[in-house]
CSV table of C-alpha atoms in Angstrom, one decimal:
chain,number,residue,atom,x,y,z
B,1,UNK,CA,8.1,-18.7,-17.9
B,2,UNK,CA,5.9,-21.8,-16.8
B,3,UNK,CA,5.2,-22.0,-12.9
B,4,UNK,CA,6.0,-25.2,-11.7
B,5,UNK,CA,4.4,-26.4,-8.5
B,6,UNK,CA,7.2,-27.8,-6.3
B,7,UNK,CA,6.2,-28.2,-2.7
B,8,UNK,CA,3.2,-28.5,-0.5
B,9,UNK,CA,3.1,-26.3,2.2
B,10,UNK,CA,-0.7,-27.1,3.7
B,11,UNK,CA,-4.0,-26.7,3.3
B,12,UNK,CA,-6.2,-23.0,3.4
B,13,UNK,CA,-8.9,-23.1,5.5
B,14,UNK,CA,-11.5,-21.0,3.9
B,15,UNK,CA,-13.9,-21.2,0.9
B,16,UNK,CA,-15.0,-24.5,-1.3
B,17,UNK,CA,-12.7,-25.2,-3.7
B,18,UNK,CA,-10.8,-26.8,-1.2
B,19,UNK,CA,-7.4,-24.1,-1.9
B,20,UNK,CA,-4.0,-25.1,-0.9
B,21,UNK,CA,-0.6,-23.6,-0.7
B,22,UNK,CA,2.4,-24.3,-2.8
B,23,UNK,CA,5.8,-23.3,-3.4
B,24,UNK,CA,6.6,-23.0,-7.2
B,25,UNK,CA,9.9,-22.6,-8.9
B,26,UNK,CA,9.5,-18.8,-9.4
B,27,UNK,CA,10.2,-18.7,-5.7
B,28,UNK,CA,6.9,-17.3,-4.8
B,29,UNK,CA,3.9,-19.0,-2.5
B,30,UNK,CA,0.6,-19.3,-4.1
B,31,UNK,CA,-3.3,-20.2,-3.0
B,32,UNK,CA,-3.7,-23.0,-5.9
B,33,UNK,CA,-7.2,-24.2,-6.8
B,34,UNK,CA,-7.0,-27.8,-8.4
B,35,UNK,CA,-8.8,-29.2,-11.6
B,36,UNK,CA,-10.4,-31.8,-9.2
B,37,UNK,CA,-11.8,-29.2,-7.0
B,38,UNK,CA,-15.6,-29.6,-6.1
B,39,UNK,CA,-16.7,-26.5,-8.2
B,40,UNK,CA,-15.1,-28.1,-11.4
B,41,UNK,CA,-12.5,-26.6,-14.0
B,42,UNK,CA,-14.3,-23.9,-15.5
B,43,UNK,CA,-14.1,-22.0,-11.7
B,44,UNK,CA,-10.4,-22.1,-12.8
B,45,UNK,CA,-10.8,-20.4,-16.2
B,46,UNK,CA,-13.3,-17.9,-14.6
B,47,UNK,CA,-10.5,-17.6,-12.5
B,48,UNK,CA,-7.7,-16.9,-14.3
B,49,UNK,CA,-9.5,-14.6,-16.9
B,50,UNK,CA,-11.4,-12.5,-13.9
B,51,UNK,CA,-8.0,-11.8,-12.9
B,52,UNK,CA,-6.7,-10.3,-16.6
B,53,UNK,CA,-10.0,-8.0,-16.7
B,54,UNK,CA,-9.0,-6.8,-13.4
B,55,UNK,CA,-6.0,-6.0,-14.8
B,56,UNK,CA,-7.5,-3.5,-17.4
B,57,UNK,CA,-9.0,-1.5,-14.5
B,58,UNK,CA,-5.6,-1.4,-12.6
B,59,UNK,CA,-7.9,-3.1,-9.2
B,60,UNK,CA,-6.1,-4.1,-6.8
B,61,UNK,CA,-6.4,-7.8,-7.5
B,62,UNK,CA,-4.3,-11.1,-6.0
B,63,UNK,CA,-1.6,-11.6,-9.3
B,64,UNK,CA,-3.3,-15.4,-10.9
B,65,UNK,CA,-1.1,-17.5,-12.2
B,66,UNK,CA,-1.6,-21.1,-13.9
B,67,UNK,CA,0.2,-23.2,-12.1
B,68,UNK,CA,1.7,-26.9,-13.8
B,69,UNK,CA,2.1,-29.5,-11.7
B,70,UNK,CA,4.6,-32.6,-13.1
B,71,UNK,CA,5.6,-35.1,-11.3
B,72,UNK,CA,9.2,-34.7,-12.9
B,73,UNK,CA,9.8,-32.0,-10.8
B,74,UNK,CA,7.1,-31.5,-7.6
B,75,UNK,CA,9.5,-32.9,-4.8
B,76,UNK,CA,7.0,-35.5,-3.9
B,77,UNK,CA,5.3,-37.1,-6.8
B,78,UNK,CA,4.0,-39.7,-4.2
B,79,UNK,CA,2.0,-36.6,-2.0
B,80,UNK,CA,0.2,-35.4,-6.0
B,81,UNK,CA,-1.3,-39.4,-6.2
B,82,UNK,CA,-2.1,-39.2,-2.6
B,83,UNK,CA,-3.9,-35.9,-3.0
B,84,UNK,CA,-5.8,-36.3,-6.1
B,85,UNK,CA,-4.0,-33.7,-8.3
B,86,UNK,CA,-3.2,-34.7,-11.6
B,87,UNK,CA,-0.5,-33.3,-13.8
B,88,UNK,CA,-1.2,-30.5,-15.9
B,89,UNK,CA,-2.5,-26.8,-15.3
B,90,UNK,CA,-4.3,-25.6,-12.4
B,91,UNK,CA,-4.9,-21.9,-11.5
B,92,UNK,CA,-3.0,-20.1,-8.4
B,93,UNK,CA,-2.8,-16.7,-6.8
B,94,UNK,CA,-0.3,-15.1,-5.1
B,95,UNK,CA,-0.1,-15.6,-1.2
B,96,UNK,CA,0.0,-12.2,0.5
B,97,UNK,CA,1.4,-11.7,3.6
B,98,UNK,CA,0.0,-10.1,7.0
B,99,UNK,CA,-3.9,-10.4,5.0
B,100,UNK,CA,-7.3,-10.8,6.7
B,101,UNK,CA,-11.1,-11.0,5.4
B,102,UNK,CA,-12.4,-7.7,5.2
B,103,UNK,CA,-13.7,-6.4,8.3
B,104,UNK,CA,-15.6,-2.7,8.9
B,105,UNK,CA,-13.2,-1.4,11.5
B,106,UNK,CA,-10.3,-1.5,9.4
B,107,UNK,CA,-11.8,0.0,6.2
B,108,UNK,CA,-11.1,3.8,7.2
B,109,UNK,CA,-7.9,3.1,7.2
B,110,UNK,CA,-7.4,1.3,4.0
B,111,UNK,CA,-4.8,3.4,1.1
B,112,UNK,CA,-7.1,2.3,-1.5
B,113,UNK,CA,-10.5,3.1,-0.4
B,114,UNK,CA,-11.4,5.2,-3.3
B,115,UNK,CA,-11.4,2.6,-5.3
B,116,UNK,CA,-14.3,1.2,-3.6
B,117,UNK,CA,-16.8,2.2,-6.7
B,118,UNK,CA,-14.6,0.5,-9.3
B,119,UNK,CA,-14.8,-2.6,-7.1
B,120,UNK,CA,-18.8,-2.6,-7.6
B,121,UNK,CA,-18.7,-1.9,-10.9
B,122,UNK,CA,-16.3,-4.8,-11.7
B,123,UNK,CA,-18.6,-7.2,-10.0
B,124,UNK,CA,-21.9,-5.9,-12.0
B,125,UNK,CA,-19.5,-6.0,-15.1
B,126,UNK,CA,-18.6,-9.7,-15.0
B,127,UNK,CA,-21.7,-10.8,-12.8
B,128,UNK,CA,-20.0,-11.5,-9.9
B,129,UNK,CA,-22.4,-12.5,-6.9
B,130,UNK,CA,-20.2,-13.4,-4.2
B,131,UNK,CA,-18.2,-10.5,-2.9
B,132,UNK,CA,-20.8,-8.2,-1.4
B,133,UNK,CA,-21.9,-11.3,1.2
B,134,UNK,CA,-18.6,-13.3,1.4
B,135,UNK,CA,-15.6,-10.5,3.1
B,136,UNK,CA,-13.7,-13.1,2.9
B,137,UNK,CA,-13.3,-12.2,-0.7
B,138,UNK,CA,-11.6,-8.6,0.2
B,139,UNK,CA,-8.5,-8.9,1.9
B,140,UNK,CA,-7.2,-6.4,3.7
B,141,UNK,CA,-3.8,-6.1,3.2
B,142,UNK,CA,-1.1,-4.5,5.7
B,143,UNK,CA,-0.6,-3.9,9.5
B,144,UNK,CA,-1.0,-0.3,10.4
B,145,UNK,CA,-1.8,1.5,7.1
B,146,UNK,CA,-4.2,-0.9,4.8
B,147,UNK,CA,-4.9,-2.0,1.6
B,148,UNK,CA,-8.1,-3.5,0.0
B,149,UNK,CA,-6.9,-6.7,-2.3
B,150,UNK,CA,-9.8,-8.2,-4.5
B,151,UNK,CA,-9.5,-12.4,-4.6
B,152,UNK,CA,-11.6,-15.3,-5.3
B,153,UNK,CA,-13.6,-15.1,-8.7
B,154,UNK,CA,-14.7,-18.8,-9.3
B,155,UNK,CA,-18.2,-17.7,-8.8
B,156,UNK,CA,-17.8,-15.0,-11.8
B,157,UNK,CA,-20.3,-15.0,-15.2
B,158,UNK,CA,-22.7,-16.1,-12.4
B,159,UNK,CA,-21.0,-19.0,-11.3
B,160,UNK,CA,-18.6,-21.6,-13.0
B,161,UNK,CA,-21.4,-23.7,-14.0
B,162,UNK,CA,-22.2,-20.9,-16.3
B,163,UNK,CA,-23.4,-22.2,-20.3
B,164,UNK,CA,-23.7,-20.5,-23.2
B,165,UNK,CA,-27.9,-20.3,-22.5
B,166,UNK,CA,-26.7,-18.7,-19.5
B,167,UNK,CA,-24.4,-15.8,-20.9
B,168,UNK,CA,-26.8,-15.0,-23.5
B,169,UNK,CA,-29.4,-14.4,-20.4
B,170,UNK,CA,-27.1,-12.6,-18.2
B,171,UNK,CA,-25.9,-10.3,-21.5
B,172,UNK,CA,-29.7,-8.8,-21.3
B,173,UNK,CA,-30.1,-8.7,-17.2
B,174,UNK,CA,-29.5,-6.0,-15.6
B,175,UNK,CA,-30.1,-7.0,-12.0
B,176,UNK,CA,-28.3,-5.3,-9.5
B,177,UNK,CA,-25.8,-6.7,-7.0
B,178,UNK,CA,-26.3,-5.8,-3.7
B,179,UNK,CA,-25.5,-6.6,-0.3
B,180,UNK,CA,-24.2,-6.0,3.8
B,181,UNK,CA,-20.5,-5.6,2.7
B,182,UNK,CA,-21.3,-2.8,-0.5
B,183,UNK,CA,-23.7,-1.3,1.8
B,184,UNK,CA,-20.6,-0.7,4.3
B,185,UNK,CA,-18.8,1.3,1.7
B,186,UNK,CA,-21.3,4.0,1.4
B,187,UNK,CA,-20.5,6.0,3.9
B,188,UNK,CA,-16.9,6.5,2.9
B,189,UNK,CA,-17.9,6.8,-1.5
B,190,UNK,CA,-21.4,8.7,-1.1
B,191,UNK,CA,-21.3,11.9,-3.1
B,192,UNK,CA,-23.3,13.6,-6.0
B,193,UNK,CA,-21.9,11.1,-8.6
B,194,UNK,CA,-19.7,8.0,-7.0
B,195,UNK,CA,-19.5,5.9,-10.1
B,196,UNK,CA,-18.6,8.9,-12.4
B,197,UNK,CA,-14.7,7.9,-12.3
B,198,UNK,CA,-15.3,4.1,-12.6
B,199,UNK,CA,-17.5,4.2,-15.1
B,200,UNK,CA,-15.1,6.2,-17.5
B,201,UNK,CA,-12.4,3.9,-16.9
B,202,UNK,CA,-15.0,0.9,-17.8
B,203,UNK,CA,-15.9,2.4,-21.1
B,204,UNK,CA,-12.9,3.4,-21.8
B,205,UNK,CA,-11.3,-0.2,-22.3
B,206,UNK,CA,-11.8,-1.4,-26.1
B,207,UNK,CA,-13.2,-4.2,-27.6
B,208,UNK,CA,-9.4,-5.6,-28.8
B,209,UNK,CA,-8.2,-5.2,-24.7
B,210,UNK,CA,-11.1,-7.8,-23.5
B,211,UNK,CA,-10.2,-10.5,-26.3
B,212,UNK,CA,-6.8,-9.9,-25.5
B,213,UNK,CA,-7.3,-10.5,-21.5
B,214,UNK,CA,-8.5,-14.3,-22.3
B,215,UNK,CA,-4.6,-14.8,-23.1
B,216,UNK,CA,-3.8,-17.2,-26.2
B,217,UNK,CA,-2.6,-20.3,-24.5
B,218,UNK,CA,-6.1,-21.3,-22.4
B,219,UNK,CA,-5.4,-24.7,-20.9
B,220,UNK,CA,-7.8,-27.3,-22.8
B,221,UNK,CA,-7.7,-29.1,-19.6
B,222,UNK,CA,-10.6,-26.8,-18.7
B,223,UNK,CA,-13.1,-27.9,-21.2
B,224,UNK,CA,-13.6,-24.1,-22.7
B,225,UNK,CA,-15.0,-24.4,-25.9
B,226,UNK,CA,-14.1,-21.7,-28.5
B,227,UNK,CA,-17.4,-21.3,-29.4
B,228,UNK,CA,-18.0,-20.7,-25.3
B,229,UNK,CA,-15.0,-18.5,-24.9
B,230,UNK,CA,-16.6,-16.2,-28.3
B,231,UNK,CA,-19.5,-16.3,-26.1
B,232,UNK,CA,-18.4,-14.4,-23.4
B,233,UNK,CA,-16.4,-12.1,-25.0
B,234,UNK,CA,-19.2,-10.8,-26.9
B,235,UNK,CA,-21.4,-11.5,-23.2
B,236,UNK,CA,-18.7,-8.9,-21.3
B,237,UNK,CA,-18.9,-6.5,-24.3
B,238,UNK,CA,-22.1,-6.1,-24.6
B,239,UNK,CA,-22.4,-6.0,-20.9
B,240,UNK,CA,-20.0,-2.8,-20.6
B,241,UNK,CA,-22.4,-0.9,-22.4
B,242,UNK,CA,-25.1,-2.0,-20.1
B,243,UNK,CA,-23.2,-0.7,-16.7
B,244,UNK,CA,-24.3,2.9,-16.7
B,245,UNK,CA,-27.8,2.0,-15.9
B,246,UNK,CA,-27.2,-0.8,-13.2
B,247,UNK,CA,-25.3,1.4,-11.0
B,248,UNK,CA,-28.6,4.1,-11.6
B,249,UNK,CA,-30.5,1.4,-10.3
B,250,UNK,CA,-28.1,1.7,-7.2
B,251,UNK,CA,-29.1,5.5,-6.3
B,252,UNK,CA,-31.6,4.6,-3.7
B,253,UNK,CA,-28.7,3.5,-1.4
B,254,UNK,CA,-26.7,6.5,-1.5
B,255,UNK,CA,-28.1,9.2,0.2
B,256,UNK,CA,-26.4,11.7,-0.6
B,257,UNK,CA,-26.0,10.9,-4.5
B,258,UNK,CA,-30.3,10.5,-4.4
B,259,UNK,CA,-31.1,13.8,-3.1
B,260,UNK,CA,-28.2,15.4,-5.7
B,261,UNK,CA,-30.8,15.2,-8.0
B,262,UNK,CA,-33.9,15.9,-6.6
């Protein structure tokens, strides 16, 4: 089924792609990041295809959705002029309901908190920089009893200006990501292996299961060349082998996991 913007319901106040919400003809709200946004149209594909590899590792990620817009049917074709948006695909995710930016006090009370390590390792798998300094890229999810809900991957493959040059760097780095907000979940996934579970489940996804989370039908109103989409498919392969070591290179913050094996 193609989602068909229909109404505007305002703007989002966060972030710098400039996000706004829309009602589409599924019936269902959504945080929709245009082609015009200031970050360009590749944030959009890193986007949307962030989103399917979360998918692979069951996360608990905000369902994407490419979102049409058409004059033919948005209720004001006027307001899409008025607002820069041209026709054609953009890239939304599912508004959620009763969500904040992550924030420490809640954490101990999140459902989900054990999947804290697979978080991290997603982040070091597709070289995303921005969660572990930005909480406004965890939600947390609920009123009295929580959940964590990953959102916002524009900035994945380091960033959406990312090149070919750039994935064949990134495909040998193996910096590690590191910041306040990981450094708030050690207390609650400290132990003599944290990263055991995630790991498996990382290595565990085959070759065929990537390809296939880039979809068939990438808009070409996103300027993804084959020859760049081969590139990163080969880029998050080979960087799935190289995940074991970076989250080594993370003992030192876990105290109890460093003196395991000493």
């Amino acid at each position: 089924m193609t989602v068909y913007a229909t109404e505007y319901i305002r703007d989002v106040e966060e972030g710098e792609m400039y996000a706004q919400l829309f009602r589409c003809n599924d019936g269902n709200i959504y945080v929709v990041k245009v082609m015009s946004n200031p970050r360009g149209r590749r944030a959009l594909f890193n986007e949307l295809v962030s989103y399917q590899l979360g998918g692979l590792l069951n996360l608990p990620i905000a369902k994407g959705q490419i979102i049409v817009f058409s004059k033919d049917i948005f209720n004001d074709p006027y307001l899409l002029d008025e607002m820069g948006i041209q026709e054609g695909p953009h890239f939304g995710s599912l508004f959620i309901k009763n969500a904040s930016s992550f924030s420490l006090d809640k954490l101990p009370f999140c459902e989900n908190i054990s999947m804290l390590p697979e978080m991290i390792v997603f982040d070091h798998w597709i070289t995303n920089f921005d969660r572990w300094s930005e909480p406004q890229n965890l939600l947390v999810v609920g009123k009295e009893q929580y959940k964590l809900v990953l959102i916002d991957h524009a900035h994945a493959f380091n960033g959406p200006d990312w090149t070919i040059g750039s994935l064949i760097y990134w495909t040998k780095n193996t910096d590690i990501i590191w910041g306040g907000i990981y450094q708030e979940f050690v207390p609650f996934i400290d132990n003599e292996d944290p990263f055991a579970l995630a790991l498996k489940k990382l290595e565990a996804i085959t070759n065929e299961e990537i390809a296939a989370a880039f979809g068939k039908n990438l808009p070409s109103e996103w300027q993804v060349s084959k020859e760049e989409v081969k590139t990163l498919l080969f880029h998050l392969i080979l960087r799935k082998k190289m995940i074991r070591k970076m989250m080594a290179d993370l003992k030192d913050y876990f105290p109890i996991w460093s003196s395991s094996n000493r």
